[in-house]
XYZ file of N, CA and C in Angstrom:
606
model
N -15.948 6.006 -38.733
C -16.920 6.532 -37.770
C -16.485 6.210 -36.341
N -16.057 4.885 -36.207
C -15.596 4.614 -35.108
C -14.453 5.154 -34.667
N -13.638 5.475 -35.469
C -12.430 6.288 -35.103
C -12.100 7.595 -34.463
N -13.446 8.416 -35.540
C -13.650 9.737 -35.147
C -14.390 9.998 -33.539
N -14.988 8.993 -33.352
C -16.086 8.586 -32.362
C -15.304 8.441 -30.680
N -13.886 7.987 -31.263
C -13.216 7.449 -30.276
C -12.143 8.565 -29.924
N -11.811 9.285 -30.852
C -11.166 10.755 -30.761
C -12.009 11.738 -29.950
N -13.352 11.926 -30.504
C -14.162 12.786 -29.812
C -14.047 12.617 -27.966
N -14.324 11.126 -28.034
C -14.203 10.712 -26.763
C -12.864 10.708 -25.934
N -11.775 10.846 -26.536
C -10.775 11.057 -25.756
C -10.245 12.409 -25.689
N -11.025 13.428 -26.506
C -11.033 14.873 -26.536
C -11.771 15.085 -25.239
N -12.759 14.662 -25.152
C -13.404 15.338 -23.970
C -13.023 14.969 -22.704
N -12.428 13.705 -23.075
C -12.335 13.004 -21.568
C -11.076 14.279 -20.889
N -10.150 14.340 -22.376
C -9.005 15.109 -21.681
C -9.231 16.440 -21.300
N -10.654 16.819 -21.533
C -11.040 18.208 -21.100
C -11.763 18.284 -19.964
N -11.986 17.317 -19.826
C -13.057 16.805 -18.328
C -11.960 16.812 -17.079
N -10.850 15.888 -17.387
C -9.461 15.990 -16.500
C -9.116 17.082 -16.090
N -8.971 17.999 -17.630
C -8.293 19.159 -17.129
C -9.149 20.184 -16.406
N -10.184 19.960 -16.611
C -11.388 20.593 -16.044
C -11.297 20.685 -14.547
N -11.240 19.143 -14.197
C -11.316 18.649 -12.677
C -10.100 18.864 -11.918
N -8.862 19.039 -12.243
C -7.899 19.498 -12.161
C -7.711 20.999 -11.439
N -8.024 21.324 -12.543
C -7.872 22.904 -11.750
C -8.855 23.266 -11.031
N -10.590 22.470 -10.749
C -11.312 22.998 -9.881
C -10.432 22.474 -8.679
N -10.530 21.468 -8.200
C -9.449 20.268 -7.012
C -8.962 21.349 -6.527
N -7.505 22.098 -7.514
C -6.583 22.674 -7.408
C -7.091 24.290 -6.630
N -8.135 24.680 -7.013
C -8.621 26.051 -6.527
C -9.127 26.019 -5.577
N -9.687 24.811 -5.236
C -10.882 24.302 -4.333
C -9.679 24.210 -2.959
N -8.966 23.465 -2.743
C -7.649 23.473 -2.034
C -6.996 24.660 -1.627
N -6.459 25.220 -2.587
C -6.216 26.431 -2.196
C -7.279 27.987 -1.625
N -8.861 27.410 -1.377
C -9.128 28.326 -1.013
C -9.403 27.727 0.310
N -9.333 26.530 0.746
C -9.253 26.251 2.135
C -10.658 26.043 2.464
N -11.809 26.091 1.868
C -12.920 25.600 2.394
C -13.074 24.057 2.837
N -14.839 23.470 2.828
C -14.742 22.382 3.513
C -15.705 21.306 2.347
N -15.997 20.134 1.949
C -16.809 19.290 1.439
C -17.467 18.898 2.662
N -18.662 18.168 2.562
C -19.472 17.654 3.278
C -18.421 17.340 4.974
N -17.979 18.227 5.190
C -17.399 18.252 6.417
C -15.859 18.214 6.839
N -15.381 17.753 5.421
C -14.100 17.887 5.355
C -12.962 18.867 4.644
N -12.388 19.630 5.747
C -11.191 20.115 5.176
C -10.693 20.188 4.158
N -10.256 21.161 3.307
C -9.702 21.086 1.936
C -8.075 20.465 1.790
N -7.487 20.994 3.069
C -6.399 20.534 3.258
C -6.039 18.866 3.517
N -7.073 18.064 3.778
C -7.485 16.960 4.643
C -7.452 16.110 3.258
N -5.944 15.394 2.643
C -6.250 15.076 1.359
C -6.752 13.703 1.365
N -6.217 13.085 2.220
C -6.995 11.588 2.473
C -8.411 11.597 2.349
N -9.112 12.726 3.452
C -10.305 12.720 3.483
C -11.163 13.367 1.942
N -10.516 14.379 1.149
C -10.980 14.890 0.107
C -11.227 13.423 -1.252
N -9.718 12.398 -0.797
C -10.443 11.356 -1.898
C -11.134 10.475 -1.514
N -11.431 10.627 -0.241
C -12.383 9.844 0.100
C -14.040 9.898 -0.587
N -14.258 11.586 -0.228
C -15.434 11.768 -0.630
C -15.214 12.064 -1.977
N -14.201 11.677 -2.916
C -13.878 11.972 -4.356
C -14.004 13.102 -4.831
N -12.722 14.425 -3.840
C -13.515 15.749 -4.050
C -14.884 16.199 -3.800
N -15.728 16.223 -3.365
C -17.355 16.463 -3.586
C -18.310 15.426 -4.137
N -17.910 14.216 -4.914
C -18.593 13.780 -5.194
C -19.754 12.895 -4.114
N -19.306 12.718 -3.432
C -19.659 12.058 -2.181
C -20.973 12.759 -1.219
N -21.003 14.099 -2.020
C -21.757 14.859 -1.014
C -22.985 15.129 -1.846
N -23.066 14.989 -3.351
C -24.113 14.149 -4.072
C -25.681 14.099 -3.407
N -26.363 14.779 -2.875
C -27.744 14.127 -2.341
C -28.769 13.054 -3.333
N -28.279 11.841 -2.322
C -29.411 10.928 -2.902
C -28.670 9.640 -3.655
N -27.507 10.448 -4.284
C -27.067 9.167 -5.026
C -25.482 9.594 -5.351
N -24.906 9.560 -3.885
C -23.239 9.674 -4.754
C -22.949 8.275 -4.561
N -22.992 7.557 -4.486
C -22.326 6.634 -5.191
C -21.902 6.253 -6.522
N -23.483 6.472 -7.258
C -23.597 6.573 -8.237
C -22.828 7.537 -9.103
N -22.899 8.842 -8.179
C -21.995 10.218 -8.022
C -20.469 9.643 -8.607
N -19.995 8.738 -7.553
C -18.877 8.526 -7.604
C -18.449 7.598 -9.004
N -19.373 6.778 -9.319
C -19.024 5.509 -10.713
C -18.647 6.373 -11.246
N -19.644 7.790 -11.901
C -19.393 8.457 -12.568
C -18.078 8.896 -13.183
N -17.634 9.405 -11.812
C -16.483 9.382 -12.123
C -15.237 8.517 -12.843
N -15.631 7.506 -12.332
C -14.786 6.042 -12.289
C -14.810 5.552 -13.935
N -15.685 6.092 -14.803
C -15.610 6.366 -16.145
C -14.945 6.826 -17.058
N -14.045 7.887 -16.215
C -12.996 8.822 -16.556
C -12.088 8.035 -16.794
N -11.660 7.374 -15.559
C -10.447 6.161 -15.286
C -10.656 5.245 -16.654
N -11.738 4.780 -16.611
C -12.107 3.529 -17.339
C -11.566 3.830 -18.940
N -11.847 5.197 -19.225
C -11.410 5.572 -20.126
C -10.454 5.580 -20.817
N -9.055 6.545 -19.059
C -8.063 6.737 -19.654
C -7.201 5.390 -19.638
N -7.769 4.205 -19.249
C -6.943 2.961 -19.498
C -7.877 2.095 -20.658
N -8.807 2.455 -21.151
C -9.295 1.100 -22.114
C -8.322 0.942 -23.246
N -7.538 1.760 -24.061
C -6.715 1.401 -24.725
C -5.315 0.715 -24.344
N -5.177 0.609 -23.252
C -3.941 -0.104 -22.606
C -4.073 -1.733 -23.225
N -3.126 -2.700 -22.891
C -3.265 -3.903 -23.498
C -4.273 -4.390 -22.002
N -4.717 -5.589 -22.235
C -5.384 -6.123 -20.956
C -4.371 -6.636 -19.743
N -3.096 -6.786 -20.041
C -2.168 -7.224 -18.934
C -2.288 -5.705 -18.415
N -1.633 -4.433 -18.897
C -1.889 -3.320 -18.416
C -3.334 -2.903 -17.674
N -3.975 -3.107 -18.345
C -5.566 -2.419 -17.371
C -5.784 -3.620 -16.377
N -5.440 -4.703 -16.310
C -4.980 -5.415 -14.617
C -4.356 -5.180 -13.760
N -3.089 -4.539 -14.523
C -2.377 -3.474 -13.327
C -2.843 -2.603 -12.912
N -3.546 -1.457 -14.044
C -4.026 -0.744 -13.342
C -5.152 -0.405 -11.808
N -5.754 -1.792 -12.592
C -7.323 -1.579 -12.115
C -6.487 -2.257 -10.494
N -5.360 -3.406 -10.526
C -5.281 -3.685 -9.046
C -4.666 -2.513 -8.200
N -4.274 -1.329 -8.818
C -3.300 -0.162 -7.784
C -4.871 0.455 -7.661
N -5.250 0.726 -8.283
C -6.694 1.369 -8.305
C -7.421 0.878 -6.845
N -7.286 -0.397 -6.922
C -8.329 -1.182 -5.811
C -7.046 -1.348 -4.065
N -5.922 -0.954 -4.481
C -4.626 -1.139 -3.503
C -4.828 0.262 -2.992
N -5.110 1.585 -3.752
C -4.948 3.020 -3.278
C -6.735 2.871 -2.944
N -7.290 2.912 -3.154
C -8.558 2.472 -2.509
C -8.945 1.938 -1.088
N -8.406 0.793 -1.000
C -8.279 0.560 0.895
C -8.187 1.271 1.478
N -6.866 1.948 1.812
C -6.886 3.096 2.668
C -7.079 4.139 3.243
N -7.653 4.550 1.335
C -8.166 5.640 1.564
C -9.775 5.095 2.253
N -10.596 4.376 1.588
C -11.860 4.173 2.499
C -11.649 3.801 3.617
N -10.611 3.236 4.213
C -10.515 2.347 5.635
C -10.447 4.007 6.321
N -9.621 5.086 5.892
C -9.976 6.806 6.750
C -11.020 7.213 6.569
N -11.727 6.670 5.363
C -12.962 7.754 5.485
C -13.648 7.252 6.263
N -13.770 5.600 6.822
C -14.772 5.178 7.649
C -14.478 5.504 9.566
N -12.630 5.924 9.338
C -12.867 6.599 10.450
C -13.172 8.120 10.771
N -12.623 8.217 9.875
C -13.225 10.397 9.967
C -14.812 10.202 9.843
N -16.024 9.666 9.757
C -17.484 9.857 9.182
C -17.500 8.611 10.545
N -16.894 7.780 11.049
C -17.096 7.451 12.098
C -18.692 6.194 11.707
N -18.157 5.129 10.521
C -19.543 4.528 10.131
C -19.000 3.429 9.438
N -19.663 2.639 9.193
C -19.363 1.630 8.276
C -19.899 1.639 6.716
N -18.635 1.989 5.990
C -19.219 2.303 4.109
C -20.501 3.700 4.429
N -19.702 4.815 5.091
C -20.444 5.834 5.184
C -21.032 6.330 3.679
N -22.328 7.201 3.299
C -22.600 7.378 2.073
C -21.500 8.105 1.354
N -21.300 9.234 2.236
C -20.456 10.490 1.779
C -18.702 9.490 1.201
N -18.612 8.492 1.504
C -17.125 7.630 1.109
C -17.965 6.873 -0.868
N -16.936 7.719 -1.358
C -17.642 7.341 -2.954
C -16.456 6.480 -3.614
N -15.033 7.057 -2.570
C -14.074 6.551 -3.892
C -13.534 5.097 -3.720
N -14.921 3.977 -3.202
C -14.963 2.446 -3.425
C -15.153 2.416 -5.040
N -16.189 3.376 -5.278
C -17.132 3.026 -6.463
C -16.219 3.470 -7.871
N -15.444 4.978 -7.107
C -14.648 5.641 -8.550
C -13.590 4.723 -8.600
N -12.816 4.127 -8.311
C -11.492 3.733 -7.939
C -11.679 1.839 -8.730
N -12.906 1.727 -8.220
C -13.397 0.441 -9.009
C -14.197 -0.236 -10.002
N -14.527 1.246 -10.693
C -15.705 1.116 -11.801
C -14.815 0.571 -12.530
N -13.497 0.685 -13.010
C -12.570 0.139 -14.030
C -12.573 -1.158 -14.327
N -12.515 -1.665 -13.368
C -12.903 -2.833 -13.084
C -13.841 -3.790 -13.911
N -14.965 -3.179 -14.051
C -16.152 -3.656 -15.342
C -15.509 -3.872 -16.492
N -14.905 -3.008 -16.965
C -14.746 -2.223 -18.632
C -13.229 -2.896 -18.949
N -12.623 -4.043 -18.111
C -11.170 -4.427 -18.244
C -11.452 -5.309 -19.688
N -10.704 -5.039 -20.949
C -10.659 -5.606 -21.747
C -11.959 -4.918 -23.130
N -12.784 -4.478 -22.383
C -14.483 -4.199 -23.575
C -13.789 -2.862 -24.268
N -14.389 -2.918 -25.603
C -13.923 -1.652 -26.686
C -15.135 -0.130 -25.865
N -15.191 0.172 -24.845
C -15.682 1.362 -24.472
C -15.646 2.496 -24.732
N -14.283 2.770 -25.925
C -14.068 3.967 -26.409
C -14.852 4.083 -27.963
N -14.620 2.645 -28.018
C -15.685 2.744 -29.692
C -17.024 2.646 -29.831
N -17.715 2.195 -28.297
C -19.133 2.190 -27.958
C -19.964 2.342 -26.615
N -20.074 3.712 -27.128
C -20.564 4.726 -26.254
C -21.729 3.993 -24.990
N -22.323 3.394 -26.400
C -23.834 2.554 -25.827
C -23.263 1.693 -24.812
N -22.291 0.731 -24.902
C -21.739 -0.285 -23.919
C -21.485 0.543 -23.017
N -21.017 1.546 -23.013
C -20.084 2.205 -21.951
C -21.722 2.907 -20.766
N -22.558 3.115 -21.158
C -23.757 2.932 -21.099
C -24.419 2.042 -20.244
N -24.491 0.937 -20.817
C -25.248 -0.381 -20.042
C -24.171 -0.609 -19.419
N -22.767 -0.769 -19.143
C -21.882 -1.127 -18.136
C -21.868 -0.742 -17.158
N -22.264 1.002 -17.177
C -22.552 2.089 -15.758
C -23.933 1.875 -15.277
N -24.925 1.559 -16.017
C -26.383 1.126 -15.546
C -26.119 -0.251 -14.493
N -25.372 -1.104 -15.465
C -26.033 -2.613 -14.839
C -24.831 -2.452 -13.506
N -23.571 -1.895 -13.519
C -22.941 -1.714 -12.469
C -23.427 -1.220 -11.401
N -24.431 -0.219 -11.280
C -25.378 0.330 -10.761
C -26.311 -0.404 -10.018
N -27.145 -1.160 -10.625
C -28.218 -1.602 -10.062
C -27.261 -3.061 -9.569
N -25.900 -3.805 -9.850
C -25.784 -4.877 -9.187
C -25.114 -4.522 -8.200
N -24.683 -3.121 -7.905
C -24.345 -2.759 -6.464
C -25.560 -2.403 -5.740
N -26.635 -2.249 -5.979
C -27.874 -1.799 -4.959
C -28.193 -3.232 -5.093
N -28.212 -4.490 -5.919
C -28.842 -5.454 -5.442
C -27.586 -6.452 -4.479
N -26.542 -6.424 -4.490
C -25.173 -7.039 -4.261
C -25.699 -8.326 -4.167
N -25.350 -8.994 -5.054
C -25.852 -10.636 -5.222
C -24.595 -11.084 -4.959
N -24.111 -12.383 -4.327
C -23.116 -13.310 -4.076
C -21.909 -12.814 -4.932
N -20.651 -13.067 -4.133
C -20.426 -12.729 -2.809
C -20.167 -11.111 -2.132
N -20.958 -10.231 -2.823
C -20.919 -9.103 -2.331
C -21.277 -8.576 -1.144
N -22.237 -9.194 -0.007
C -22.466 -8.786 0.952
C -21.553 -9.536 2.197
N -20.679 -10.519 1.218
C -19.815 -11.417 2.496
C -18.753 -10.876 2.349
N -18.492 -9.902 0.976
C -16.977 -8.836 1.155
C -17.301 -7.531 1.548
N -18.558 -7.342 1.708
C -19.225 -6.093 2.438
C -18.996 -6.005 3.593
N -19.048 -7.316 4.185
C -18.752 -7.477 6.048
C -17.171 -7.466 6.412
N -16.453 -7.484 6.042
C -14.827 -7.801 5.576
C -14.704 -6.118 6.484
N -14.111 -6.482 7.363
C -13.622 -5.079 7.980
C -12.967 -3.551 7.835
N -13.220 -2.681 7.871
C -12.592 -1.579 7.369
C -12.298 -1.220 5.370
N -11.831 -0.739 5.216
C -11.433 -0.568 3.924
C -11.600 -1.662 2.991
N -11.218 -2.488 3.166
C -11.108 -3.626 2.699
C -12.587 -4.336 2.039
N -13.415 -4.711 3.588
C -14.923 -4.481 3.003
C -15.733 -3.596 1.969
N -15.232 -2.304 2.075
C -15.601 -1.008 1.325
C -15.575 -1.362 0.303
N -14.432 -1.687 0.014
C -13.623 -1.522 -2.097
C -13.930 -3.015 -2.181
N -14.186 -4.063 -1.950
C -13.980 -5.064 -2.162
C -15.724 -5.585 -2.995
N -16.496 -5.087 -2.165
C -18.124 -5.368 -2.201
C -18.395 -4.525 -3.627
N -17.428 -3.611 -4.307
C -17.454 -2.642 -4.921
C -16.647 -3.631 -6.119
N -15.498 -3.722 -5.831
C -14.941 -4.757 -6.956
C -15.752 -6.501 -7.299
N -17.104 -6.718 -6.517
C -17.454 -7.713 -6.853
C -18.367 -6.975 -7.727
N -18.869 -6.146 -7.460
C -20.113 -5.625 -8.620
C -19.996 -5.603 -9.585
N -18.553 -4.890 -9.751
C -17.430 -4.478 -11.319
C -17.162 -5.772 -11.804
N -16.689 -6.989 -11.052
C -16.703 -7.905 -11.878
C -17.619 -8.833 -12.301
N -18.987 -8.994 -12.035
C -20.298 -9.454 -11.904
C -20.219 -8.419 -13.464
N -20.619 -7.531 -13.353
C -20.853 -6.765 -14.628
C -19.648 -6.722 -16.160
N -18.319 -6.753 -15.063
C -17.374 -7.323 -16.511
C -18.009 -8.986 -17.025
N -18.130 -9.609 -16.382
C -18.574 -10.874 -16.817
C -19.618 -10.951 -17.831
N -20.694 -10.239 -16.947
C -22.015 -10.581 -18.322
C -21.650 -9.794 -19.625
N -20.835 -8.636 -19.602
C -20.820 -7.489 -20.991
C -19.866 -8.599 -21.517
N -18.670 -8.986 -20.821
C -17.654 -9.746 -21.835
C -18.310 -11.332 -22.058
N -19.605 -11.952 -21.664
C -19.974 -12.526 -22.526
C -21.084 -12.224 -23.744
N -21.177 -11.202 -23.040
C -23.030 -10.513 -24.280
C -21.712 -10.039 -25.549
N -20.428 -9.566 -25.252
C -19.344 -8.669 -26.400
C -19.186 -10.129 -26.988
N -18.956 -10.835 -26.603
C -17.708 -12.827 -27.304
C -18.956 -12.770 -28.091
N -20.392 -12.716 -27.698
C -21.684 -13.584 -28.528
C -21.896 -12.531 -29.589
N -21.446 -11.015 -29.713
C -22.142 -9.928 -30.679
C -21.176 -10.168 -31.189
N -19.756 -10.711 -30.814
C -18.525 -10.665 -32.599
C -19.076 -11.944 -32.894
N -19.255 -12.965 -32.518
C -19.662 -14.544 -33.134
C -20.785 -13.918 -33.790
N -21.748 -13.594 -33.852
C -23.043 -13.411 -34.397
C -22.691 -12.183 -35.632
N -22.140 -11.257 -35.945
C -21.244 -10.298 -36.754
C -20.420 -11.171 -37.700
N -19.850 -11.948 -36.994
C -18.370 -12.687 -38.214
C -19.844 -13.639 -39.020
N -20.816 -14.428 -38.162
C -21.486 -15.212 -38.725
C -22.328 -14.480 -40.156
N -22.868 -13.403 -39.443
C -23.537 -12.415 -40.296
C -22.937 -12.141 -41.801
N -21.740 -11.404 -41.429
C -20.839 -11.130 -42.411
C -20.439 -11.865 -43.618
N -20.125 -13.003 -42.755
C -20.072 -14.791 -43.974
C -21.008 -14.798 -44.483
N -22.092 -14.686 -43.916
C -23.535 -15.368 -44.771
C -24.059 -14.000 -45.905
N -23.631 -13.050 -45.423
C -23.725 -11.887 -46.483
C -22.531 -12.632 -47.735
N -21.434 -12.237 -47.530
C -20.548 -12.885 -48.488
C -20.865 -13.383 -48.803
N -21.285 -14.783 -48.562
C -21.766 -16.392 -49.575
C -22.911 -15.867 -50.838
N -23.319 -15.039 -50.143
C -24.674 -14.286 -51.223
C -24.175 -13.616 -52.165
């Protein structure tokens, strides 16, 4: 079940890619604008994560979304790998937010999403997300609400200047939330292996 479960999920993911792919790709070539920016303007396009950014009400959230995709296409990597990843992730991230905060002319402007896509990975480094949907679930929720509450030290890497501040206040959330899932995951296999034994002994 879990297998098929995890196929399904990497079926779609790869249809979601290819999906996003060729809109990007059309979207570019017809030269229009996102929430103010140029199609041609590629810095500025990942800034606002393609469109996501322009979202009313909640791209940020807009943007995790995305950042699910990612999370995806690396959870089967070993965990030394999805550390690499997730640090180029958070390295191509700076810069690009450190432009979007000068093109929008603001500090962590709304319309700048790709702190949130670029670092949702971040959460999910190491957790089986492809075999449970539900985790993958409460990881994007609680990531969610601990970036609207930013508890320690998120609002002291929030102040952190330019880009840097951006992705950084963003990678404390992700790891605030990898923490509690990868201890609630250590306590559901201890409590499973325990289970399991005590079935056996019977």
């Amino acid at each position: 079940m879990k297998t098929l479960l995890s196929k399904k999920m990497i079926i779609t993911v790869t249809i979601l890619g290819i999906a996003a792919v060729v809109i990007v790709v059309s979207f570019i070539l017809s030269g229009q604008s996102l929430c103010g920016v140029p199609a041609d303007d590629l810095m500025g396009m990942l800034a606002i994560s393609f469109g996501l950014g322009c979202v009313p009400l909640i791209p940020g959230t807009a943007g995790a979304l995305g950042g699910i995709i990612l999370s995806l296409m690396i959870c089967r990597l070993s965990i030394r790998k999805q550390l690499i990843a997730v640090t180029l992730l958070i390295l191509v991230a700076i810069p690009i937010c450190d432009y979007g905060e000068t093109y929008f002319d603001g500090k962590d402007a709304s319309q700048i999403v790709a702190d949130e896509l670029f670092t949702f990975p971040v959460a999910t480094i190491g957790l089986p997300i492809h075999q449970y949907p539900v985790m993958l679930a409460g990881i994007f929720m609680t990531n969610r609400i601990i970036d609207w509450t930013k508890p320690p030290p998120a609002r002291a890497a929030e102040s952190l200047p330019g880009g840097v501040g951006v992705v950084l206040d963003d990678v404390v959330a992700s790891l605030w939330t990898l923490l509690l899932f990868s201890i609630g995951w250590r306590w559901y296999r201890r409590a499973s292996v325990k289970r399991d034994t005590f079935t056996n002994d019977d």
